[in-house]
PDB file of N, CA and C in Angstrom:
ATOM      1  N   UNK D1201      72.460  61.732 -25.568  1.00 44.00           N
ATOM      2  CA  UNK D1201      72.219  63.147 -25.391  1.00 44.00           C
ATOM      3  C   UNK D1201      73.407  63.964 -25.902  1.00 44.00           C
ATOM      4  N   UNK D1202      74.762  63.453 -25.652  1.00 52.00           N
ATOM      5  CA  UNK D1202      75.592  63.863 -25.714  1.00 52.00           C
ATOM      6  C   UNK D1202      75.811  64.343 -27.538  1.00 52.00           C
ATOM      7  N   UNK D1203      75.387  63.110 -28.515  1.00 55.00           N
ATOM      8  CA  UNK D1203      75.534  63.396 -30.021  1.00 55.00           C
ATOM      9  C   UNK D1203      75.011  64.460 -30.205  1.00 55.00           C
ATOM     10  N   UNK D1204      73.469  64.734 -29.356  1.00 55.00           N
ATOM     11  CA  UNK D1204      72.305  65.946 -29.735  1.00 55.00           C
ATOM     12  C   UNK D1204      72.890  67.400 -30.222  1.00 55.00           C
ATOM     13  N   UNK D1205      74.248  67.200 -28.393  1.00 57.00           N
ATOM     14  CA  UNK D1205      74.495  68.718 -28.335  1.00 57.00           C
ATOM     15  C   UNK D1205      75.333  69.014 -29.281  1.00 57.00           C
ATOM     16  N   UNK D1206      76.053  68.069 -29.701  1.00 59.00           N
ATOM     17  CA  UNK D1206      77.462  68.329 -30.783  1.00 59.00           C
ATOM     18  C   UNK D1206      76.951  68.216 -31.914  1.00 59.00           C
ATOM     19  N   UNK D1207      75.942  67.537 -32.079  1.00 59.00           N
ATOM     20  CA  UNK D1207      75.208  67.911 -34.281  1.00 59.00           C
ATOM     21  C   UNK D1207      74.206  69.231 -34.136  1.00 59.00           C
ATOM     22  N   UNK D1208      74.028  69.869 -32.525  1.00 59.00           N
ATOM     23  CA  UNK D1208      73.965  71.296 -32.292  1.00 59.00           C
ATOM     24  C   UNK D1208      75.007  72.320 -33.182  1.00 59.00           C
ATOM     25  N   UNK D1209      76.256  71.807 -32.494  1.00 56.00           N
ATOM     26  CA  UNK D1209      77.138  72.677 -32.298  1.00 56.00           C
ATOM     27  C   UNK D1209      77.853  73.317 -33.689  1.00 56.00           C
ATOM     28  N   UNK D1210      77.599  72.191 -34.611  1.00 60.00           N
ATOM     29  CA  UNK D1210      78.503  71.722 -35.867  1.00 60.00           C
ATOM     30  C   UNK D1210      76.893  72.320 -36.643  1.00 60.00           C
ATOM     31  N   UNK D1211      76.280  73.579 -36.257  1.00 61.00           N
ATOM     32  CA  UNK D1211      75.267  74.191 -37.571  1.00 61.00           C
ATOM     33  C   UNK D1211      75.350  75.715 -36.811  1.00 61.00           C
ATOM     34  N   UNK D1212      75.088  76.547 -38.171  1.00 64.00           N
ATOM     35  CA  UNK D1212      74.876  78.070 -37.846  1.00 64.00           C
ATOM     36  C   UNK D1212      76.364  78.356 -37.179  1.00 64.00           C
ATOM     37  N   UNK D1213      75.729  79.084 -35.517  1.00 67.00           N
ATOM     38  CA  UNK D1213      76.668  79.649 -34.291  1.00 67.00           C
ATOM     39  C   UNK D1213      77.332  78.724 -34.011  1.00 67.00           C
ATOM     40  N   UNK D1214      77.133  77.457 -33.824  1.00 62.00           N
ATOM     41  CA  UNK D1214      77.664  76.844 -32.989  1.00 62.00           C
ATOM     42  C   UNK D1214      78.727  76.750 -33.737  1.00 62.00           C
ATOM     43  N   UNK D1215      79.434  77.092 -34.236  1.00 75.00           N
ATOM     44  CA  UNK D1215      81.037  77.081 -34.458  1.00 75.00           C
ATOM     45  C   UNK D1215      82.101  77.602 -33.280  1.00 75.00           C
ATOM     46  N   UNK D1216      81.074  78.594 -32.847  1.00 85.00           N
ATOM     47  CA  UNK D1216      81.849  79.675 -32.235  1.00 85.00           C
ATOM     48  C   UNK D1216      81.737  78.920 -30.603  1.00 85.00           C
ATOM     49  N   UNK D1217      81.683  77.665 -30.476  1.00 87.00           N
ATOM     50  CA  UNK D1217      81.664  76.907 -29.058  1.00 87.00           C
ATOM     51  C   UNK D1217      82.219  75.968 -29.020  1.00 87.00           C
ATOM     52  N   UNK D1218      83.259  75.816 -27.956  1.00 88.00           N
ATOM     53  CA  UNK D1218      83.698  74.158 -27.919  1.00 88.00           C
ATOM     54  C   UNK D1218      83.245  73.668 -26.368  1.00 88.00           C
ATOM     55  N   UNK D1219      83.436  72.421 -26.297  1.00 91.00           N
ATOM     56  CA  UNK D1219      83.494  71.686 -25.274  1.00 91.00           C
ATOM     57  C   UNK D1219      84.465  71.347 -24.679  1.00 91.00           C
ATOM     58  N   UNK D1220      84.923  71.668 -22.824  1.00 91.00           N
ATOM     59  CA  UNK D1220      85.995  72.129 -22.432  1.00 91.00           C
ATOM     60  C   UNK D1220      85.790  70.607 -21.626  1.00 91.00           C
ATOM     61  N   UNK D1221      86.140  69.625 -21.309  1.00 91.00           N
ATOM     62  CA  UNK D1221      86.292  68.510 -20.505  1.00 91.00           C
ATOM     63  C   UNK D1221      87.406  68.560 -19.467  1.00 91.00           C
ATOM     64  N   UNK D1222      87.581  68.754 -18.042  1.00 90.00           N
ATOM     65  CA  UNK D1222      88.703  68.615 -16.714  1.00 90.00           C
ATOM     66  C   UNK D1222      88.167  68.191 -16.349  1.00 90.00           C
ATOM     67  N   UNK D1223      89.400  67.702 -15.925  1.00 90.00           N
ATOM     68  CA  UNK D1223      89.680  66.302 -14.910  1.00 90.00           C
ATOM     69  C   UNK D1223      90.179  66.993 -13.615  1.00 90.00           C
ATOM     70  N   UNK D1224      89.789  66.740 -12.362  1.00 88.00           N
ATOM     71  CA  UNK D1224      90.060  66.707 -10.844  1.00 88.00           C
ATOM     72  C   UNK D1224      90.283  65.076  -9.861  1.00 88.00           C
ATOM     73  N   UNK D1225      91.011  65.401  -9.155  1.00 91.00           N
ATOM     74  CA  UNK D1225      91.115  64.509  -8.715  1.00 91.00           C
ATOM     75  C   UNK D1225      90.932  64.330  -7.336  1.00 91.00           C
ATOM     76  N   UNK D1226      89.782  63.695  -7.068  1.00 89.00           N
ATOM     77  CA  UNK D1226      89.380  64.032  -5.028  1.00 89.00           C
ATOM     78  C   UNK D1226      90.548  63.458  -4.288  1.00 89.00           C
ATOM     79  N   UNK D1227      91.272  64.325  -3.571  1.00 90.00           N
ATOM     80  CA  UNK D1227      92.306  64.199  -2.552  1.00 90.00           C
ATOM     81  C   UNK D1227      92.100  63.002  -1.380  1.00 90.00           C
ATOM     82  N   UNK D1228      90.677  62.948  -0.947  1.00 92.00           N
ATOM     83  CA  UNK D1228      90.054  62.012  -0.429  1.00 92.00           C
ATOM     84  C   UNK D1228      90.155  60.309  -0.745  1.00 92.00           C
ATOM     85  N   UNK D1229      89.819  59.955  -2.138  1.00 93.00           N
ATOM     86  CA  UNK D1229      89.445  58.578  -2.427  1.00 93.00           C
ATOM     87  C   UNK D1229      90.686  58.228  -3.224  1.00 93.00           C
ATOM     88  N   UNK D1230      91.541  59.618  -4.205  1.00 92.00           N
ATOM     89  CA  UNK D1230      91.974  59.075  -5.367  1.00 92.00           C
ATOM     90  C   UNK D1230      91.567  59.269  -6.657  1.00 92.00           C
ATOM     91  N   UNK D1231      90.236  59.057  -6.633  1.00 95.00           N
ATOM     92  CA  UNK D1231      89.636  58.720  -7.916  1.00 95.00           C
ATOM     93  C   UNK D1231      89.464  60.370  -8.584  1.00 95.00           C
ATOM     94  N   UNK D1232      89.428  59.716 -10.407  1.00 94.00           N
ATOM     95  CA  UNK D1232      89.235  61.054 -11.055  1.00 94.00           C
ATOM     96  C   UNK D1232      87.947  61.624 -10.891  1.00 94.00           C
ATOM     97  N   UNK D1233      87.440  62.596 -11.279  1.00 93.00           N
ATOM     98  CA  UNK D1233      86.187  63.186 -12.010  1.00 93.00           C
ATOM     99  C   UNK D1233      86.336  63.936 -13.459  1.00 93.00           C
ATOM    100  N   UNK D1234      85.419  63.780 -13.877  1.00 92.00           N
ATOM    101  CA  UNK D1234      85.110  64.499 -15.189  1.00 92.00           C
ATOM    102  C   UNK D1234      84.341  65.853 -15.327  1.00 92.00           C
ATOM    103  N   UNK D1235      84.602  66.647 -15.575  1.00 90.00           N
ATOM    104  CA  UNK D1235      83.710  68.081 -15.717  1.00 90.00           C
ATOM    105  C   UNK D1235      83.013  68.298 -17.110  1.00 90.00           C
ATOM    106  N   UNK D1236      82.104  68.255 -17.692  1.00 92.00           N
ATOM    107  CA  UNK D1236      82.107  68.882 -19.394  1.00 92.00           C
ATOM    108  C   UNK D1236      81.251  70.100 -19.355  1.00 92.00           C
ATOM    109  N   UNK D1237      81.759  71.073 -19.901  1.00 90.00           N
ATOM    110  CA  UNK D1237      81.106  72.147 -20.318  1.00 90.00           C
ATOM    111  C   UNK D1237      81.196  72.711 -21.706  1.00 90.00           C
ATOM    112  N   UNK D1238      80.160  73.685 -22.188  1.00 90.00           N
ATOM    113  CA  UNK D1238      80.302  74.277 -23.030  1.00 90.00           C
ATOM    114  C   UNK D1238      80.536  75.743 -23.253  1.00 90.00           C
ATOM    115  N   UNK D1239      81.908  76.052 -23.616  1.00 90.00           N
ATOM    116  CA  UNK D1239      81.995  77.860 -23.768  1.00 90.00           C
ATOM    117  C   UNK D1239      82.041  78.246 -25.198  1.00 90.00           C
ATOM    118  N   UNK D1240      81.943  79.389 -24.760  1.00 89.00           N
ATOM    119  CA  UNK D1240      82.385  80.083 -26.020  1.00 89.00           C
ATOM    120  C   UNK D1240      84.383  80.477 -26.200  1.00 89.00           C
ATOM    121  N   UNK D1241      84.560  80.182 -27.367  1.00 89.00           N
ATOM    122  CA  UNK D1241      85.878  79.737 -28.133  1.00 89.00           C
ATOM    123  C   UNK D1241      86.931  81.232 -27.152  1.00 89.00           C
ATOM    124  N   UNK D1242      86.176  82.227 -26.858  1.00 90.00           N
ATOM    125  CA  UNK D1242      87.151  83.377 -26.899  1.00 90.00           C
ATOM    126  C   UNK D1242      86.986  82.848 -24.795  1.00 90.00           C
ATOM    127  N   UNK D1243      86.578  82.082 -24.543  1.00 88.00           N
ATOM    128  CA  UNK D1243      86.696  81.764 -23.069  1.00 88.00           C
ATOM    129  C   UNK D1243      87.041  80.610 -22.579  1.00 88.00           C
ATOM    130  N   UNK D1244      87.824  79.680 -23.516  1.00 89.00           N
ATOM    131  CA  UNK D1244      88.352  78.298 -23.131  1.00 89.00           C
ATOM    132  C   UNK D1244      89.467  78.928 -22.019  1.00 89.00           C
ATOM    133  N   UNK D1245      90.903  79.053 -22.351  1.00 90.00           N
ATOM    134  CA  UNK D1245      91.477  79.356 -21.259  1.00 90.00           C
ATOM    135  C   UNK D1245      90.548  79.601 -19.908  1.00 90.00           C
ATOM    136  N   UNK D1246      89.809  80.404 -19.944  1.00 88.00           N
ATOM    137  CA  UNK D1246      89.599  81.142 -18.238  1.00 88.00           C
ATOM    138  C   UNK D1246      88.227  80.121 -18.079  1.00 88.00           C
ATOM    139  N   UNK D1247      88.164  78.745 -18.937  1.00 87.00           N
ATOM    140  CA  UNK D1247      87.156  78.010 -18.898  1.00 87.00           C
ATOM    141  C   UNK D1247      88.080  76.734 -18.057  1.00 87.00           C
ATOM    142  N   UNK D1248      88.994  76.725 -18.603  1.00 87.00           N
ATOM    143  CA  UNK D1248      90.373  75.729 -18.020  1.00 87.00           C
ATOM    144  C   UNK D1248      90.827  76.096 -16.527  1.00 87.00           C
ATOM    145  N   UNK D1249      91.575  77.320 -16.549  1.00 87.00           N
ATOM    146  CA  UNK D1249      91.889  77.983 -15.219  1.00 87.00           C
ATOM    147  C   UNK D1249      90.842  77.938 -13.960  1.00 87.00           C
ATOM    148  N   UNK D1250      89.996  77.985 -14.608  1.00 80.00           N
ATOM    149  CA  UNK D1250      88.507  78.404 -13.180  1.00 80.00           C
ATOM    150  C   UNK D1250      88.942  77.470 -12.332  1.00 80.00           C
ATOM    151  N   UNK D1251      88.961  77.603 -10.771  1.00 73.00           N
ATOM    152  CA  UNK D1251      88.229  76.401  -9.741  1.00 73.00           C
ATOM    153  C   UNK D1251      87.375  75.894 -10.318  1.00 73.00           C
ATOM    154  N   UNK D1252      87.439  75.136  -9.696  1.00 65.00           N
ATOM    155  CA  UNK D1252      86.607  73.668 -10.208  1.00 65.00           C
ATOM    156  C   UNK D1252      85.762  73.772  -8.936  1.00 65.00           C
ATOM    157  N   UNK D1253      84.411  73.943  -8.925  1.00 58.00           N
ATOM    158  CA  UNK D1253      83.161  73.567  -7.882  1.00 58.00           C
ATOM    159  C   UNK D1253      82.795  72.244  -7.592  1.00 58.00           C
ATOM    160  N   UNK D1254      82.379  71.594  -6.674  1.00 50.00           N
ATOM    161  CA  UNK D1254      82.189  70.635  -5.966  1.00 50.00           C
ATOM    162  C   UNK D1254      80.790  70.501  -6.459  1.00 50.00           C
TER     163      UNK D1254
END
């Protein structure tokens, strides 16, 4: 699924989007998590900064 969205991304608009991937780490177990999203280029920073939702 994952190739789908990125030979999306790489025609037309989709230039103007990247994929922002954070990492959290549950205080609880230890273990990491992974987040992936997709923003638009002029909102990576405040795509990085955000809380992270459960």
């Amino acid at each position: 699924m994952a190739k789908k969205v990125v030979a999306t991304l790489k025609t037309g608009n989709g230039k103007e989007y990247s994929k922002v991937i954070t990492m959290t780490k549950s205080p609880v177990t230890g273990a990491y998590s992974f987040k992936e999203i997709i923003v638009h280029n002029e909102h990576v920073k405040d795509a990085i900064t955000a809380p992270q939702g459960k």
